CSV table of C-alpha atoms in Angstrom, one decimal:
chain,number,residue,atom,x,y,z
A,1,UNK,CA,4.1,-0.8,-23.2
A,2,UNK,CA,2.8,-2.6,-19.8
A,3,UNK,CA,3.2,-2.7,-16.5
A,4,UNK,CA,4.3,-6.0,-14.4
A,5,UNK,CA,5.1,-7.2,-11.1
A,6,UNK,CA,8.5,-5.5,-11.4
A,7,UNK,CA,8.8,-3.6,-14.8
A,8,UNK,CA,6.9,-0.7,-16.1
A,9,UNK,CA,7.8,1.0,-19.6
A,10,UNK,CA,6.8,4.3,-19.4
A,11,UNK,CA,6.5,7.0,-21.8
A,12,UNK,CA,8.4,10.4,-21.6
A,13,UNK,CA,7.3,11.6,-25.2
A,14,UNK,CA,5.8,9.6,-28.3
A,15,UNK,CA,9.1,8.5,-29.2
A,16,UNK,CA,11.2,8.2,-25.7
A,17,UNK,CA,10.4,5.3,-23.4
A,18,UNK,CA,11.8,4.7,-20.1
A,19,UNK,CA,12.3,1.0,-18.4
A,20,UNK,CA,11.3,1.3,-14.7
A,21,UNK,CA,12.5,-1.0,-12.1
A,22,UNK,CA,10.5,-0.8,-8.4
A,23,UNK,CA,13.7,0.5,-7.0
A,24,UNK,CA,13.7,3.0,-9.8
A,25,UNK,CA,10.6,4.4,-10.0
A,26,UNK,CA,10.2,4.2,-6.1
A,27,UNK,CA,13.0,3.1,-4.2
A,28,UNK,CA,12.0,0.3,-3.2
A,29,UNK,CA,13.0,-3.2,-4.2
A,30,UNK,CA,9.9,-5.0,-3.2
A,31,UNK,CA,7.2,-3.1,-4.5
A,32,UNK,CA,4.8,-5.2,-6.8
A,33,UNK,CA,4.4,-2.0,-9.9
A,34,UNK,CA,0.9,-3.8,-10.1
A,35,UNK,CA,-0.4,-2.2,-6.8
A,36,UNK,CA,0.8,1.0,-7.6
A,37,UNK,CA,0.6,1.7,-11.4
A,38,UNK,CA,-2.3,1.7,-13.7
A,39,UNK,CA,-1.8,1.3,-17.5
A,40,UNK,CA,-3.1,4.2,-19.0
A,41,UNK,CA,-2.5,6.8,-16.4
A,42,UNK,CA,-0.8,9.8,-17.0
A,43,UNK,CA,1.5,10.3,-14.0
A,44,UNK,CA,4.2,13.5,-13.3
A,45,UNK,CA,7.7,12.2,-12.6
A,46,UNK,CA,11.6,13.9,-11.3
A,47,UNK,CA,13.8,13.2,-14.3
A,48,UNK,CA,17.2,12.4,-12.6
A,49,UNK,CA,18.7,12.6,-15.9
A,50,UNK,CA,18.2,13.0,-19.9
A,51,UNK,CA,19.0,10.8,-22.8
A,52,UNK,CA,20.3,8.9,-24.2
A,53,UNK,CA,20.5,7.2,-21.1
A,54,UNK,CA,17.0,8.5,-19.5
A,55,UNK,CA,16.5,8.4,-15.7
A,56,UNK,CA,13.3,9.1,-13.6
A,57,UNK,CA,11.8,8.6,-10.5
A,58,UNK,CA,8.1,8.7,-9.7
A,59,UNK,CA,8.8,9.0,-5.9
A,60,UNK,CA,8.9,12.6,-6.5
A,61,UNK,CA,8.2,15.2,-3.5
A,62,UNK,CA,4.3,16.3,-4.2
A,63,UNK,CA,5.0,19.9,-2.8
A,64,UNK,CA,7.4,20.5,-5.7
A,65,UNK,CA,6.6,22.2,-9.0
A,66,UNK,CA,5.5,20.8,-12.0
A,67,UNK,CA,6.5,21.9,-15.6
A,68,UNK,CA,3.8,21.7,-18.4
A,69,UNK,CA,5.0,18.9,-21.0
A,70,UNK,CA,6.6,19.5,-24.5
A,71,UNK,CA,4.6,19.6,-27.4
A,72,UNK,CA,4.8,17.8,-30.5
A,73,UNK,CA,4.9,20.4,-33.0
A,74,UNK,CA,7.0,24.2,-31.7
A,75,UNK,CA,4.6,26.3,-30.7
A,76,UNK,CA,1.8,23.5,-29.7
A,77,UNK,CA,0.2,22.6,-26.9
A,78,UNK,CA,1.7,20.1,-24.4
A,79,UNK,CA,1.9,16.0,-25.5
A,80,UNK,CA,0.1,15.6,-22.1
A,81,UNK,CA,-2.2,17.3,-20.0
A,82,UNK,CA,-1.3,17.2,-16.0
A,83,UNK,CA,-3.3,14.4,-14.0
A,84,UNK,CA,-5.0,16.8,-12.0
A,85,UNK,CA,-6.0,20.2,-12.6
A,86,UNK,CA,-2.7,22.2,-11.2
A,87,UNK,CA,0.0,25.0,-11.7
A,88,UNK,CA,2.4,22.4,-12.9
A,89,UNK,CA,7.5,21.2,-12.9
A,90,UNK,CA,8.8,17.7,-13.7
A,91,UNK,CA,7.0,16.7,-17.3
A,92,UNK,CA,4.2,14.0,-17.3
A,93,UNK,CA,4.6,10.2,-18.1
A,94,UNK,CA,2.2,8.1,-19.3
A,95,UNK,CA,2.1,4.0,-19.6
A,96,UNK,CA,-0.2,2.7,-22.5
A,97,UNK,CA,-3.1,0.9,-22.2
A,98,UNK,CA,-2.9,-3.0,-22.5
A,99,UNK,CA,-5.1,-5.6,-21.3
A,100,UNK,CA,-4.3,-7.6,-17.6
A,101,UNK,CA,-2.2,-10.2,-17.7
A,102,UNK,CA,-4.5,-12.8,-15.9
A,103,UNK,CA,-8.2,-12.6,-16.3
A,104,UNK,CA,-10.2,-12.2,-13.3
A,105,UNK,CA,-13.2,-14.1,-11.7
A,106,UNK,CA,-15.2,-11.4,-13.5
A,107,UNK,CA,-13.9,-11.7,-16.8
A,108,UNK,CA,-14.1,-15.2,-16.6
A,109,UNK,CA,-17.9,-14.7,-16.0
A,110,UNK,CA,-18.5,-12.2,-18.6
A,111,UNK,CA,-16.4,-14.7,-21.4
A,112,UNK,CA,-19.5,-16.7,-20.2
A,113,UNK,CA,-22.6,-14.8,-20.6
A,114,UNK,CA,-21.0,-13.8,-24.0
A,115,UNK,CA,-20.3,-16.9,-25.5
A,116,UNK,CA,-23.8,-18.2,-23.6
A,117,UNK,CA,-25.7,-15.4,-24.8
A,118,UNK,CA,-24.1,-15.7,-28.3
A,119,UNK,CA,-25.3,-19.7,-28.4
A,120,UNK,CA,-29.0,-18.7,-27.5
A,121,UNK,CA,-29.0,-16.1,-30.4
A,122,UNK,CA,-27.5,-18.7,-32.9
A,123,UNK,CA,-30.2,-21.3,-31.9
A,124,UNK,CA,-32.9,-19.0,-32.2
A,125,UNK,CA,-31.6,-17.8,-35.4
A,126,UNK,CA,-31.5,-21.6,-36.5
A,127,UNK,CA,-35.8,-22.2,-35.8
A,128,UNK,CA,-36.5,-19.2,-37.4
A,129,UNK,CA,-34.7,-20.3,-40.6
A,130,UNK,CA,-36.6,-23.3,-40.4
A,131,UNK,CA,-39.5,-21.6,-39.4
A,132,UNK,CA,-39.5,-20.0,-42.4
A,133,UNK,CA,-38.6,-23.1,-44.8
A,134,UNK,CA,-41.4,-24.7,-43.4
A,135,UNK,CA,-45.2,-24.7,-44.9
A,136,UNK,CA,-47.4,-23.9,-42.3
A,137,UNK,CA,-50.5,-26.5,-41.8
A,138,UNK,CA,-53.0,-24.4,-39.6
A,139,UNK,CA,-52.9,-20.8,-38.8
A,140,UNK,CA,-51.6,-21.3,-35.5
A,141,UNK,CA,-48.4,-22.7,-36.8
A,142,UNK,CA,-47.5,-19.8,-38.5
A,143,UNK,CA,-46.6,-18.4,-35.3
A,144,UNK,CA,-43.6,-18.2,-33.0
A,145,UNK,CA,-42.8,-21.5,-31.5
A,146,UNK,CA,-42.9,-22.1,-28.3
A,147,UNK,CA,-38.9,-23.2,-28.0
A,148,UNK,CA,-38.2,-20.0,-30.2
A,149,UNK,CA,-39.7,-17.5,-27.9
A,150,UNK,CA,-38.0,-19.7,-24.8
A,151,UNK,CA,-34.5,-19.0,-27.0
A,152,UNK,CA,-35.5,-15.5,-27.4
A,153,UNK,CA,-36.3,-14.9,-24.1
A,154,UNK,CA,-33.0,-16.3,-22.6
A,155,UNK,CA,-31.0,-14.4,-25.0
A,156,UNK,CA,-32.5,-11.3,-24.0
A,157,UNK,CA,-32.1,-12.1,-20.5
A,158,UNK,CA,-28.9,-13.5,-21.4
A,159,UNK,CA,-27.8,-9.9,-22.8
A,160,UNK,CA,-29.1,-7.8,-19.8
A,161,UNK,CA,-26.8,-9.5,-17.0
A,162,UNK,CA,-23.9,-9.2,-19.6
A,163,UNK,CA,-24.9,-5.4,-19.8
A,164,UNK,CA,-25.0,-5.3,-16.1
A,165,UNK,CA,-21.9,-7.1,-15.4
A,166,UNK,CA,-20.0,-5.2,-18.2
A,167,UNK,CA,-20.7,-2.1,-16.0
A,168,UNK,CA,-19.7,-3.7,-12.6
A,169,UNK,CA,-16.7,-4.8,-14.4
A,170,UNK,CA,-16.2,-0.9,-15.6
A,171,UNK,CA,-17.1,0.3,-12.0
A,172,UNK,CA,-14.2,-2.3,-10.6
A,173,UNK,CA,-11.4,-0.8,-13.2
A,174,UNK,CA,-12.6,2.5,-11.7
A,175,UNK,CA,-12.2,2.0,-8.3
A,176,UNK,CA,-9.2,-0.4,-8.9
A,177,UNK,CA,-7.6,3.1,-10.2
A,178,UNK,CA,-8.3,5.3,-7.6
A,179,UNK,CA,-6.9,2.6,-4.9
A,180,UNK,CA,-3.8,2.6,-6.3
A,181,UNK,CA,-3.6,6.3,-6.8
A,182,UNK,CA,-4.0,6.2,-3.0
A,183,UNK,CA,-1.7,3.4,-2.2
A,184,UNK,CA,1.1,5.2,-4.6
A,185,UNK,CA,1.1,8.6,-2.9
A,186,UNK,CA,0.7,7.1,0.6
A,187,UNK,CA,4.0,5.3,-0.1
A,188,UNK,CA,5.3,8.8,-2.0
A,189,UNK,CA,4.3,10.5,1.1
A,190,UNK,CA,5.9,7.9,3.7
A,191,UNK,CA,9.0,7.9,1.7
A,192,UNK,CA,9.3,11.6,2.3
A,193,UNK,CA,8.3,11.8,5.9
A,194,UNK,CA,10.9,8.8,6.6
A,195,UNK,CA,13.5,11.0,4.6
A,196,UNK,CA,12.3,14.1,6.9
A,197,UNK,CA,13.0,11.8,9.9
A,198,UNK,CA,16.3,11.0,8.8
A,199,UNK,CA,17.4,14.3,9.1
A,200,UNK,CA,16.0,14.3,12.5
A,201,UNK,CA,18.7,12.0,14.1
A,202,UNK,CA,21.3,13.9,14.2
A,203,UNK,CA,20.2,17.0,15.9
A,204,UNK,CA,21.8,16.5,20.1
A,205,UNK,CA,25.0,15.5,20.7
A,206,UNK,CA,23.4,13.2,23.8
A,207,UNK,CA,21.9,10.2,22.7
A,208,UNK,CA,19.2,10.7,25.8
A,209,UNK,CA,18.0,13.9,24.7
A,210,UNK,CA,18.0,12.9,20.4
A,211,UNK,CA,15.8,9.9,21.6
A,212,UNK,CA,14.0,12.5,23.6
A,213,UNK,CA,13.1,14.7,21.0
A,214,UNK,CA,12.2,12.2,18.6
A,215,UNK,CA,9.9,10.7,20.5
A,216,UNK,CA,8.3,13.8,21.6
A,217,UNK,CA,8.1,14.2,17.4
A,218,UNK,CA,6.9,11.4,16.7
A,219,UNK,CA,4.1,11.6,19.4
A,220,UNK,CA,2.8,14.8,18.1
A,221,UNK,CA,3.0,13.0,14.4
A,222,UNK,CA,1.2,10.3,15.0
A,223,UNK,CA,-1.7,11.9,17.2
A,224,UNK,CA,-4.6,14.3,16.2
A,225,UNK,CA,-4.9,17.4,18.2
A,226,UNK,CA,-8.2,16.3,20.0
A,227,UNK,CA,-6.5,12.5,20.6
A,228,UNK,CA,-3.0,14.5,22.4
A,229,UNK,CA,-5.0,15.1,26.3
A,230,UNK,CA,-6.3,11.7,25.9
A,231,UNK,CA,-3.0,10.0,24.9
A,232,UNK,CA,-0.5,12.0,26.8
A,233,UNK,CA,3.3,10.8,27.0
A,234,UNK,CA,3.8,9.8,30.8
A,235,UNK,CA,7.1,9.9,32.4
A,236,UNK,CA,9.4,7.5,31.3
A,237,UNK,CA,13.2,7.5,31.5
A,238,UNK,CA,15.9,5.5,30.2
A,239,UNK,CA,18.3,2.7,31.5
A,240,UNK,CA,21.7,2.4,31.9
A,241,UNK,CA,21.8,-0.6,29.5
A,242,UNK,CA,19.3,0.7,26.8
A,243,UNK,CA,21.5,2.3,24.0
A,244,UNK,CA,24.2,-0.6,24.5
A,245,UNK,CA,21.7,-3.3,23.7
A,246,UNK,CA,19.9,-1.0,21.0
A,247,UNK,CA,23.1,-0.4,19.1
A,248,UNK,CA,24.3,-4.8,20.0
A,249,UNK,CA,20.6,-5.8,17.9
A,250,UNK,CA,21.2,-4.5,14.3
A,251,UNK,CA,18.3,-4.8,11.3
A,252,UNK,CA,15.7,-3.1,12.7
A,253,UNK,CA,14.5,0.6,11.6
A,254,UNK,CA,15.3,2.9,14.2
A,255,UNK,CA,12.2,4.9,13.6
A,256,UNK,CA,10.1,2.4,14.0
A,257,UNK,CA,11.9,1.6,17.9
A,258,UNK,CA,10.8,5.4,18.0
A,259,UNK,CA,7.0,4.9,17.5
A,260,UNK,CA,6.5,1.7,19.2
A,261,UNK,CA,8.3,3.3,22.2
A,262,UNK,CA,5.4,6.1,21.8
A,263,UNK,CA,2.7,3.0,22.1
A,264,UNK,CA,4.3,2.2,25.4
A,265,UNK,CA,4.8,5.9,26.8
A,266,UNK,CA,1.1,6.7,25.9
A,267,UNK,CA,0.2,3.7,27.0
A,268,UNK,CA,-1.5,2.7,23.6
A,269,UNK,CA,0.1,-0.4,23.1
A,270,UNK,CA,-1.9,-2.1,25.4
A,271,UNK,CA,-4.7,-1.6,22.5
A,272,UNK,CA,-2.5,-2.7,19.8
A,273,UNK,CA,-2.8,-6.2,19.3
A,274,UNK,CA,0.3,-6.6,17.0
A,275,UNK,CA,2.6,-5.0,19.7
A,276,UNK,CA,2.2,-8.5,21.6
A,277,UNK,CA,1.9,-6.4,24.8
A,278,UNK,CA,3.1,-8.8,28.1
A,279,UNK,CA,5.3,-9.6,31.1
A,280,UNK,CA,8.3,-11.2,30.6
A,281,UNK,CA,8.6,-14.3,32.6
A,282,UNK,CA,11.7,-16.1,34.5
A,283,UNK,CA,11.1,-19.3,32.6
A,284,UNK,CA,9.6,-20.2,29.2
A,285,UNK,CA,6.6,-21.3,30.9
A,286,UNK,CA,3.7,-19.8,30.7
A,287,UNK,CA,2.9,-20.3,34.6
A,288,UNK,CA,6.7,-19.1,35.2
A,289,UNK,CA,6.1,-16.0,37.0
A,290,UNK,CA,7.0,-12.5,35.7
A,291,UNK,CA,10.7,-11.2,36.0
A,292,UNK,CA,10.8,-8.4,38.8
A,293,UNK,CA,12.8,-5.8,40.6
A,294,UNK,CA,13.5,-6.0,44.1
A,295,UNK,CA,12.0,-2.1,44.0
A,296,UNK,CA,8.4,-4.1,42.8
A,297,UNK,CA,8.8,-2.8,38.8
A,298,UNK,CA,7.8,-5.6,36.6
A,299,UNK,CA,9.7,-6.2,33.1
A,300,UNK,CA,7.1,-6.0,30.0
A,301,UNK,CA,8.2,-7.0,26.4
A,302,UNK,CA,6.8,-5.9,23.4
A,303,UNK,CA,7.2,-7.1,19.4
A,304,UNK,CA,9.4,-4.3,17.3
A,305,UNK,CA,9.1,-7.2,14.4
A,306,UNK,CA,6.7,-9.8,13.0
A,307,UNK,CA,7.9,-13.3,11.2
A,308,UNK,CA,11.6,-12.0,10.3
A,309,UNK,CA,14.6,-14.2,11.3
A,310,UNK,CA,15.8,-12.9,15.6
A,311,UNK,CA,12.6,-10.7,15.4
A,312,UNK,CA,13.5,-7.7,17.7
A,313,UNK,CA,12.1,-6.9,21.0
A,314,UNK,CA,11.3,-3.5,23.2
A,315,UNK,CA,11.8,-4.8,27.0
A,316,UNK,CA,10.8,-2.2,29.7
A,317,UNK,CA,10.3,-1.4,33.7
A,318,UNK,CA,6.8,-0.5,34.6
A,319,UNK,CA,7.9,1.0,37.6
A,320,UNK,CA,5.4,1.1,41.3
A,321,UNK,CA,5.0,4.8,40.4
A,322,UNK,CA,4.5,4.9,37.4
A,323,UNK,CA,7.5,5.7,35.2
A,324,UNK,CA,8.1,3.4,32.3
A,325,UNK,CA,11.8,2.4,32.1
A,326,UNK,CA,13.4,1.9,28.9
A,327,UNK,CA,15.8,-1.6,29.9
A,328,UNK,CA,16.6,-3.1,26.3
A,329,UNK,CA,16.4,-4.0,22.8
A,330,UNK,CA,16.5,-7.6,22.4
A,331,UNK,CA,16.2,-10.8,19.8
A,332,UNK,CA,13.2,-12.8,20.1
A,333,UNK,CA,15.3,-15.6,22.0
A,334,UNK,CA,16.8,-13.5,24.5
A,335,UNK,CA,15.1,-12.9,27.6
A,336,UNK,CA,16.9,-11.1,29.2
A,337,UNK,CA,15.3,-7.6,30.9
């Protein structure tokens, strides 16, 4: 029983284990299970269906139920107790302990101290034997040698900062867990939220008014209540060419063409440095000067994607009074408004 990169064996009841692939236990192809997972842990899970060809999936909804696990003997209590102190309806998991795979910085140190530590004791262990073999000549010989309390003294100092580094080392494991407690249900909780978005796309039979409402959704998402009257979405319409170039450029998420088009409406992309807010020019200079409108609105580009092959691009009018045009979705190469 382990967990890896992209396998975890985990354990439905003493004698039923389940082989868990990232897109299994997640849905998602490439998630490292290391990030995620702790060996150990006792986890609740959706089983999708029973033997003897188990299925689960750990990506359950957190707002759903959760059934107290089987026990062992009729009448017992469960196998497993619930990770968390809760009215529990999908039974608990649990992957066994095992020791990581590669050793870390840490560990490398503490094999150090040990076998350091264990040298000092052995040394001093050796001049007291002969200590004791040997026949004293004046009084003053009879006592502790000056290397022996040197070796004692090392070895005791020795054993403290193994002490102390066993408990950083149990303090790290700690906090290793609870960050990837975190990290697994911020991606449970994204997964649901995108699956609640999905069912958001559909609602208008105009395209204008579904991208309306979405980013109006999206907006009051992705904003606290006291951030809303500072971050207000301005007026901002759409071109003629906007859906026909959105639909041309495929491979790219269409919430995510949702928020970053509620940076640029709220006008917090200009504070996002990864949006790669600026003007798109007439030539690929960078003294060309910026592509304009006879009506004075100058044509902005912003990143949709980072390092991907034709990353995607959000070009827009920032019109003379104000209104932010929608113009295109475009590849990286094209520069067309």
């Amino acid at each position: 029983m382990h967990v890896e990169r992209e396998l975890c064996i985990a354990r439905l009841f003493p004698d039923v284990e389940v082989d868990l692939t990232p897109a299994q236990a997640f849905d998602d192809t490439d998630l490292d299970l290391r990030t995620v997972l702790t060996p150990g842990e006792t986890l609740t899970a959706l089983v999708l269906a029973t033997g003897p060809h188990w299925r689960i999936s750990l990506a359950r909804n957190p707002a759903d139920a959760v059934l107290t696990a089987p026990p062992i003997l009729r009448g017992g209590p469960p196998w497993l107790e619930p990770p968390q102190a809760e009215d529990t309806t999908a039974p608990e998991l649990a992957t066994d302990e095992v020791p990581p795979a590669e050793s870390t910085d840490l560990d490398i140190d503490i094999a150090a101290m040990v076998a350091r530590a264990i040298d000092a004791h052995n040394a001093a262990a050796d001049l007291v034997t002969h200590a004791d073999d040997a026949t004293p000549t004046r009084a003053e010989d009879s006592g502790e040698s000056p290397e022996l309390a040197a070796m004692r003294l090392e070895r005791d100092r020795l054993l403290r900062e193994l002490r102390a580094a066993e408990n950083e080392r149990a303090s790290l494991k700690d906090e290793t867990k609870r960050l990837r407690t975190q990290v697994r249900e911020a991606k449970i909780a994204l997964r649901h939220a995108h699956t609640d978005a999905d069912l958001d796309h559909d609602l208008f039979g105009d395209p204008g008014d579904q991208l309306r409402y979405e980013v109006h959704l999206s907006w009051a998402r992705r904003t606290t209540p006291g951030e809303k009257a500072a971050l207000p979405i301005r007026d901002w319409t759409i071109g003629p060419d906007f859906f026909t170039t959105w639909a041309a450029v495929e491979g790219i998420d269409r919430q995510k063409v949702v928020d970053v088009i509620v940076d640029v409406v709220t006008g917090r992309v200009k504070d996002i440095p990864a949006r790669h807010l600026h003007q798109l020019r007439s030539g690929l200079g960078g003294d060309d000067p910026p592509v304009t409108r006879p009506d004075g609105a100058t044509c902005w580009r912003v990143y949709l994607q980072h390092k991907t092959a034709s990353a995607r691009r959000l070009h827009y009018w920032q019109r003379t009074d104000g209104v932010v045009e929608l113009s295109s979705v475009r590849l990286h190469d094209d520069p067309t408004p």
